[in-house]
Short mmCIF file of C-alpha atoms and ligand atoms in Angstrom, two decimals:
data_model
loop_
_atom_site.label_atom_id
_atom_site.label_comp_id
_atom_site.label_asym_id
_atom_site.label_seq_id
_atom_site.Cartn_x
_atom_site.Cartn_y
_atom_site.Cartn_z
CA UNK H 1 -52.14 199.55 36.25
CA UNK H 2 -54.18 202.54 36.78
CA UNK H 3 -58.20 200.65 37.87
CA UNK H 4 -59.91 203.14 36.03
CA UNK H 5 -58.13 202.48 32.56
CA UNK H 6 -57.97 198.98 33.58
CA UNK H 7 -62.17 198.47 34.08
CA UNK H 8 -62.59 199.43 30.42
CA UNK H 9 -60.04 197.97 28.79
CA UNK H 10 -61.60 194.91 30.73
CA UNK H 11 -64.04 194.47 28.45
CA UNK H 12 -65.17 195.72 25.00
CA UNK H 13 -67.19 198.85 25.18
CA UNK H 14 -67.58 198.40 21.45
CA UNK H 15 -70.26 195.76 21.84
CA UNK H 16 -72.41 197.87 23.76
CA UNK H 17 -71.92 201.21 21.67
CA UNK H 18 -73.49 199.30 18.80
CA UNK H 19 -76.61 199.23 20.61
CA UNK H 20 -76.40 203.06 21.56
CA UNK H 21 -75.80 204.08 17.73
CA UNK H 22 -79.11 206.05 17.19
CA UNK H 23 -79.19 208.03 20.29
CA UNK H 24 -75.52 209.20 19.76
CA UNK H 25 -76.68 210.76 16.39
CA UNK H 26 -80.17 212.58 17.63
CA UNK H 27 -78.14 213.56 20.67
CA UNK H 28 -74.80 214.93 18.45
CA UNK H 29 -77.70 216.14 15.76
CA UNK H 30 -79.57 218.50 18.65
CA UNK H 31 -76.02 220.07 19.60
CA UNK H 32 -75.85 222.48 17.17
CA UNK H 33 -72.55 221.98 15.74
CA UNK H 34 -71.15 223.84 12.69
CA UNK H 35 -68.93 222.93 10.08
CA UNK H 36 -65.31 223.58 11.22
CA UNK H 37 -65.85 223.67 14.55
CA UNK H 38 -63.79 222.18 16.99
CA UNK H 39 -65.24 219.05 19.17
CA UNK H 40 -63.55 217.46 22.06
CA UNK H 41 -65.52 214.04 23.01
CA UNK H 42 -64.07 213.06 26.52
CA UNK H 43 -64.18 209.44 27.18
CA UNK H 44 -65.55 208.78 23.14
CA UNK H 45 -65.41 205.17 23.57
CA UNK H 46 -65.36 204.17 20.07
CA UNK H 47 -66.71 206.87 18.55
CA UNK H 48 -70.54 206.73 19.06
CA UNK H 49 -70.78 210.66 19.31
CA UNK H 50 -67.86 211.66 18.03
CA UNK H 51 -68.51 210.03 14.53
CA UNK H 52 -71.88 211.92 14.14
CA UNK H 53 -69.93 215.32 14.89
CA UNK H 54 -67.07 214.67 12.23
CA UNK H 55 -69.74 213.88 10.00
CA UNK H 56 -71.88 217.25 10.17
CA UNK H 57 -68.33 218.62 9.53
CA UNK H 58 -66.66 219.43 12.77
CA UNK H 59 -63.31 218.62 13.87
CA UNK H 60 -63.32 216.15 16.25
CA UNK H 61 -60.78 214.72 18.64
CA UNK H 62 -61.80 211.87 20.87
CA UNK H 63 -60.09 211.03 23.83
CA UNK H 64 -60.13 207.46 26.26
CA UNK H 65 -58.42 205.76 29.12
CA UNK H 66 -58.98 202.42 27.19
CA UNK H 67 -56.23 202.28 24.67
CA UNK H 68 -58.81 199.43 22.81
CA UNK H 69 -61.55 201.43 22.49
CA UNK H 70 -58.91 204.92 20.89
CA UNK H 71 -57.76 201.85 18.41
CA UNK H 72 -61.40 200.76 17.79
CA UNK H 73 -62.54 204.71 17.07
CA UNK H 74 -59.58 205.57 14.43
CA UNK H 75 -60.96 202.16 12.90
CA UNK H 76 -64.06 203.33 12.13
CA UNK H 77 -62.82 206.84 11.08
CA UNK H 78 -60.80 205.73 9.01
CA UNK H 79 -63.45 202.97 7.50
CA UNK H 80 -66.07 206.16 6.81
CA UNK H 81 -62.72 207.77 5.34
CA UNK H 82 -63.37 210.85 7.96
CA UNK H 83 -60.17 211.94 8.30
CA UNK H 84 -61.43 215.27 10.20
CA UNK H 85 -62.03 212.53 13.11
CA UNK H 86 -58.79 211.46 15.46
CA UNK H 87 -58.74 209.50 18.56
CA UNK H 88 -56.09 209.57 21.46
CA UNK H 89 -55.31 207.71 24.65
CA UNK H 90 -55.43 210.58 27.50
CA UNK H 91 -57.51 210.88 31.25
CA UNK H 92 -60.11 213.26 31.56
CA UNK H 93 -58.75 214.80 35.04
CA UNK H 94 -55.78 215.64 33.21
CA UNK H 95 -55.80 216.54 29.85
CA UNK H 96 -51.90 218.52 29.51
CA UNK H 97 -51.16 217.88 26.03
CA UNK H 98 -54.75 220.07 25.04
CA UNK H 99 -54.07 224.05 25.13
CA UNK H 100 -56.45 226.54 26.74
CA UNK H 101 -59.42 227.44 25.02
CA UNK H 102 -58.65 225.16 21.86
CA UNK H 103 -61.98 223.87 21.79
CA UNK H 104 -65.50 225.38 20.86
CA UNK H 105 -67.32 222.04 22.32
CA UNK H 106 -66.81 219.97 24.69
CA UNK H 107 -68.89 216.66 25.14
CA UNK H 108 -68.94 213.95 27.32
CA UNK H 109 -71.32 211.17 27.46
CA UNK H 110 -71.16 208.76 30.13
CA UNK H 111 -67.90 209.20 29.99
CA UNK H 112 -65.96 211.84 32.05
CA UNK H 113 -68.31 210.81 34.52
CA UNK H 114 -66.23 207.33 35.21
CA UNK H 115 -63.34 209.44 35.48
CA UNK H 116 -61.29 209.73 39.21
CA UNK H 117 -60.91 213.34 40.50
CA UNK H 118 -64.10 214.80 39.57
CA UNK H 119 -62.95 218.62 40.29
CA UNK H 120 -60.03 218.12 38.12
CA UNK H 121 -62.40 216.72 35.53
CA UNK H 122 -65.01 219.83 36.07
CA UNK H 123 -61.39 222.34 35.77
CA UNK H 124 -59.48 220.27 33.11
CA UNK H 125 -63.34 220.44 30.57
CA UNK H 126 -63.00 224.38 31.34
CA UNK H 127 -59.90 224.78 30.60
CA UNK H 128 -59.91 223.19 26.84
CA UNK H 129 -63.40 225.39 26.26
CA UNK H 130 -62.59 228.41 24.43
CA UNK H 131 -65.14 231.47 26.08
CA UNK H 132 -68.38 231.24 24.76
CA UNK H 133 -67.84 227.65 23.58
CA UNK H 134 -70.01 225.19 25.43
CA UNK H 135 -69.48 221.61 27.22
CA UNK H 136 -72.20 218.91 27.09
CA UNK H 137 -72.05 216.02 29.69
CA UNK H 138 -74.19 213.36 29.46
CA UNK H 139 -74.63 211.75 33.05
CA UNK H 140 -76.69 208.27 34.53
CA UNK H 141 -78.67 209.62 37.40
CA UNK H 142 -78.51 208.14 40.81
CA UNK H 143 -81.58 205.98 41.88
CA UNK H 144 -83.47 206.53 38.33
CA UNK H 145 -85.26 203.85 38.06
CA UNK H 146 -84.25 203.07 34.60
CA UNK H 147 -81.69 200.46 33.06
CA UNK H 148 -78.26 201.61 33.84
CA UNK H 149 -78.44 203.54 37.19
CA UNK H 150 -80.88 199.83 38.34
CA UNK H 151 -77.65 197.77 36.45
CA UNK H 152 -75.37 199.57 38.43
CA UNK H 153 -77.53 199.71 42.03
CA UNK H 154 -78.30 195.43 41.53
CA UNK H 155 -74.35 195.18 40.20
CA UNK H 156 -73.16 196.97 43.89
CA UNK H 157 -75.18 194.62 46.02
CA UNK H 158 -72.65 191.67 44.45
CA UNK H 159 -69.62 193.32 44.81
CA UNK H 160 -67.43 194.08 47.69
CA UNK H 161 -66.98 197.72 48.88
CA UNK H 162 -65.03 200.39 47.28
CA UNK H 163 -62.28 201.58 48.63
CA UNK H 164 -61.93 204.27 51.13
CA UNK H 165 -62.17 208.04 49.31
CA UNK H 166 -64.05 206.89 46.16
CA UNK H 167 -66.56 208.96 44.73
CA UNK H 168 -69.41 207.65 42.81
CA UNK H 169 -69.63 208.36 38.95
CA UNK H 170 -73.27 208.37 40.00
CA UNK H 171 -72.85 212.12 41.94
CA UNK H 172 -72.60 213.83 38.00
CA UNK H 173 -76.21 212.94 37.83
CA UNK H 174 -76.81 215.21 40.49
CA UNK H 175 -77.46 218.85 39.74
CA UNK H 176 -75.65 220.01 43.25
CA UNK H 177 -72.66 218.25 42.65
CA UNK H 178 -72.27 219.61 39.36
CA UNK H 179 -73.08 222.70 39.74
CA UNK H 180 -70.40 222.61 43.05
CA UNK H 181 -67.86 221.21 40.49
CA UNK H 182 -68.15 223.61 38.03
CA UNK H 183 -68.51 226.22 40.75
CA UNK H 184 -65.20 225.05 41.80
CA UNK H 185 -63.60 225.59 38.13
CA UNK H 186 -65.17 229.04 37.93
CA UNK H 187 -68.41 228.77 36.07
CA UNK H 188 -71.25 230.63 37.75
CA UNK H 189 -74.65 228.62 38.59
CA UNK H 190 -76.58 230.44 35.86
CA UNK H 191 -74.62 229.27 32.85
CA UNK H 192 -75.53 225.73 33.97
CA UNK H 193 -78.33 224.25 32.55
CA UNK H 194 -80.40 221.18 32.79
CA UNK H 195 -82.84 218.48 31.52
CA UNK H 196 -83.72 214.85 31.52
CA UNK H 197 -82.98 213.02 28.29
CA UNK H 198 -84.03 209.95 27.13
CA UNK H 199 -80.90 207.21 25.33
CA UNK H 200 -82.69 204.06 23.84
CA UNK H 201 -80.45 200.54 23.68
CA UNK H 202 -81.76 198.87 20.77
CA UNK H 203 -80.85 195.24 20.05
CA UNK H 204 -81.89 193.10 17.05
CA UNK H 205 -82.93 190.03 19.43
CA UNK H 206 -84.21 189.28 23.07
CA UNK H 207 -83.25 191.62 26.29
CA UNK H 208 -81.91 188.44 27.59
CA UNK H 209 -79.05 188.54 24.47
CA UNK H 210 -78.30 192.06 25.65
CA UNK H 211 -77.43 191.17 29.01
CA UNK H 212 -75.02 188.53 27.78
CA UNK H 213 -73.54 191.46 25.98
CA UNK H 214 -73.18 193.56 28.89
CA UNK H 215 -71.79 190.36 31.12
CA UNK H 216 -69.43 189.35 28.50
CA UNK H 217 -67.97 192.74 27.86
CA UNK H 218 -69.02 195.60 29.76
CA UNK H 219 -66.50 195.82 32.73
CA UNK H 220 -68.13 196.71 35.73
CA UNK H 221 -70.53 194.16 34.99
CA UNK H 222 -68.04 191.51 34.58
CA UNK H 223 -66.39 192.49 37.80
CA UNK H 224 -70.30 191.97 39.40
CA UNK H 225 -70.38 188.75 38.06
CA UNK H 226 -66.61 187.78 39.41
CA UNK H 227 -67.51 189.06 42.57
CA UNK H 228 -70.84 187.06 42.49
CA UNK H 229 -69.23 183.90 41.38
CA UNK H 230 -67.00 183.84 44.52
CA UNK H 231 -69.49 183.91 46.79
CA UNK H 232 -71.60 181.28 44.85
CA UNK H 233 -74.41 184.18 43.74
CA UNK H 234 -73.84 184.42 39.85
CA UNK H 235 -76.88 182.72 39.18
CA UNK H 236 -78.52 185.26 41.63
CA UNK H 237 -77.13 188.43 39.63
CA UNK H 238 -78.11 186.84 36.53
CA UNK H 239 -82.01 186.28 36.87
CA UNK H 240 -82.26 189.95 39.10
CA UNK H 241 -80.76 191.55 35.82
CA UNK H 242 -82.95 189.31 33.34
CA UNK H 243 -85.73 190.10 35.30
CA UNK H 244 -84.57 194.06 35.46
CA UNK H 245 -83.97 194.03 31.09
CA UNK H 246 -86.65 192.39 30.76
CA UNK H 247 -89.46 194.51 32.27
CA UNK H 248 -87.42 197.48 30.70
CA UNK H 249 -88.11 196.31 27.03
CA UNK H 250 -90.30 198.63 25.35
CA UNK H 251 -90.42 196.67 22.20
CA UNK H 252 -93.71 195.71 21.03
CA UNK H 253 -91.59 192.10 19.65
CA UNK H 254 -90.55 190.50 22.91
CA UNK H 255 -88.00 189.10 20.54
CA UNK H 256 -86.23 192.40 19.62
CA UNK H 257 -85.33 194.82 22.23
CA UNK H 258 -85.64 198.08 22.73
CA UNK H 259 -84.78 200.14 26.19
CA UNK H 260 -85.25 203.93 27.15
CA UNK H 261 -82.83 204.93 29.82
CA UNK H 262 -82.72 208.40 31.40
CA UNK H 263 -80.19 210.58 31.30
CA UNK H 264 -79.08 214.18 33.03
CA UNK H 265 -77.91 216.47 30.46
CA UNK H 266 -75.98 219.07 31.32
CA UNK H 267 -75.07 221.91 29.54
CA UNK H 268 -72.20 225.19 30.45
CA UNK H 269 -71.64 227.53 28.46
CA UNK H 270 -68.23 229.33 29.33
C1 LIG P 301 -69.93 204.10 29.31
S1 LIG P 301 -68.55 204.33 28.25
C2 LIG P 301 -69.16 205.61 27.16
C3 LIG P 301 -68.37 205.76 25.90
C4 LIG P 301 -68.91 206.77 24.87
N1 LIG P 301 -68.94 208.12 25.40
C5 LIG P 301 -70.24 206.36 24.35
O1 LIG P 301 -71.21 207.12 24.54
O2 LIG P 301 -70.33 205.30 23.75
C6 LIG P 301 -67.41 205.18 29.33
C7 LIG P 301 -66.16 205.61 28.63
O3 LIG P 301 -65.41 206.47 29.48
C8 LIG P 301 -64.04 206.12 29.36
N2 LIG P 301 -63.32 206.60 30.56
C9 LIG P 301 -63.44 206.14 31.82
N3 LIG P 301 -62.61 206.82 32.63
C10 LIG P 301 -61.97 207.73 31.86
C11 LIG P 301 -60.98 208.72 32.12
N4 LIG P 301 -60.46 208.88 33.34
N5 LIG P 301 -60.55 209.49 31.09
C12 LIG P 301 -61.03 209.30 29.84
N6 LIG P 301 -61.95 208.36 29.53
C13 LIG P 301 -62.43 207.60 30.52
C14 LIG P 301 -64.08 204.61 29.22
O4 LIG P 301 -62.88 204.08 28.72
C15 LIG P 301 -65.26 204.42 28.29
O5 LIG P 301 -64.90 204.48 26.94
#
């Protein structure tokens, strides 16, 4: 099987979306999206953007590698009775079944970034953005020193190599690389903007209940852990990335948690 679609169908992306709820919404709510518009949310998980769009009006279609998480997104359409809200299977670097221009948005956070191919990812978002419509990309930043880039930089140090030609996700946090990519598909460096943005987890009890989340279903942690375990380091991995959620909690209750991660944003307006 493809090792992209199967990393996330690994796991259960669902169970960490529910702690990424609110940010979704301010980010979706700061977009400016009209009623009637046309959304494309590139790797939409289950929804956690694309909801918020369908419900200001917009209509949206989501699209993910992980067949789970399309099934788990037309579940919770369909339970808010949006039906202006669809989810398909489909890869980011190649998205033939869209048409040219057939969308006035396109967003994507953290999740087109995970995708192979990254210039086919940068042409294949132009392509489905009509002119003058805009894409959004959301994007972990390489060496931030906040939760998911340090998950993902303690994660590494437990797992073997990757293979020869891979690119890091991690490069669409850098503005070079982006703007190169989108250079590539034809967008000029000054329709390319950029800022640091902020997207809190929030989790009813301790950090330490969070992390179990992300080891029990948030692939490439679980492939850290496997990795770890067969070299006799689990309990290693485990107490770095305690330590790590931990000192990240910005909750005044120790018992609840509450952690800011930073974000590139990154918008293009076609
Ligand atoms: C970190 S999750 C983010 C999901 C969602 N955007 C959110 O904010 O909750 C990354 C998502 O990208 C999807 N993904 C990874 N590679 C992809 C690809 N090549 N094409 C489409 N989706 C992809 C994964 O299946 C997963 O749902």
């Amino acid at each position: 099987m493809n090792p992209n679609k199967a990393l996330w169908e690994k796991g259960d992306f669902t169970r960490i979306a529910e702690s990424m709820r609110k940010s979704g919404e301010s980010l979706v709510q700061d977009l400016g999206i009209s009623e009637g518009e046309k959304v494309l949310d590139l790797g939409c998980g289950d929804g956690t953007t694309a909801l918020p769009a369908a419900r200001l009006g917009a209509d949206v279609l989501g699209v993910d590698i992980a067949s789970n998480l399309v099934e788990a997104g037309n579940r919770r359409a369909e339970r808010e009775g949006l039906s202006n809200c669809r989810f398909e299977e489909g890869d980011a670097s190649n998205l033939d079944g869209l048409a040219d221009g057939s969308f006035d948005f396109v967003v994507s956070i953290f999740g087109a970034m995970f995708a192979p191919r990254p210039l086919d990812v940068a042409k294949e978002m132009v392509r489905v953005t009509r002119l003058g419509g805009t894409i959004v990309m959301g994007n972990w930043i390489p060496n931030d020193p906040t939760l998911v880039a340090q998950i993902l930089r303690i994660s590494s140090a437990y797992s073997p190599p990757p293979p020869n030609g891979f690119i890091s996700p991690m490069l669409w946090g850098v503005e070079d690389n982006v703007v190169e990519r989108f250079g590539n598909a034809g967008v000029p460096e000054d329709r390319i903007s950029f800022k640091r943005d902020t997207y809190t987890f929030e989790y009813p009890t301790r950090p330490s209940s969070l992390l179990e989340v992300f080891r029990t279903y948030y692939g490439p942690t679980m492939n850290a852990f496997e990795a770890a375990e067969a070299e006799g380091r689990s309990a290693d991995l485990q107490d770095e990335l305690e330590a790590l959620f931990n000192e990240q909690n910005a909750s005044s209750n120790p018992d609840t948690t509450s952690i800011p991660a930073t974000f590139l944003r990154v918008d293009v307006l076609v």
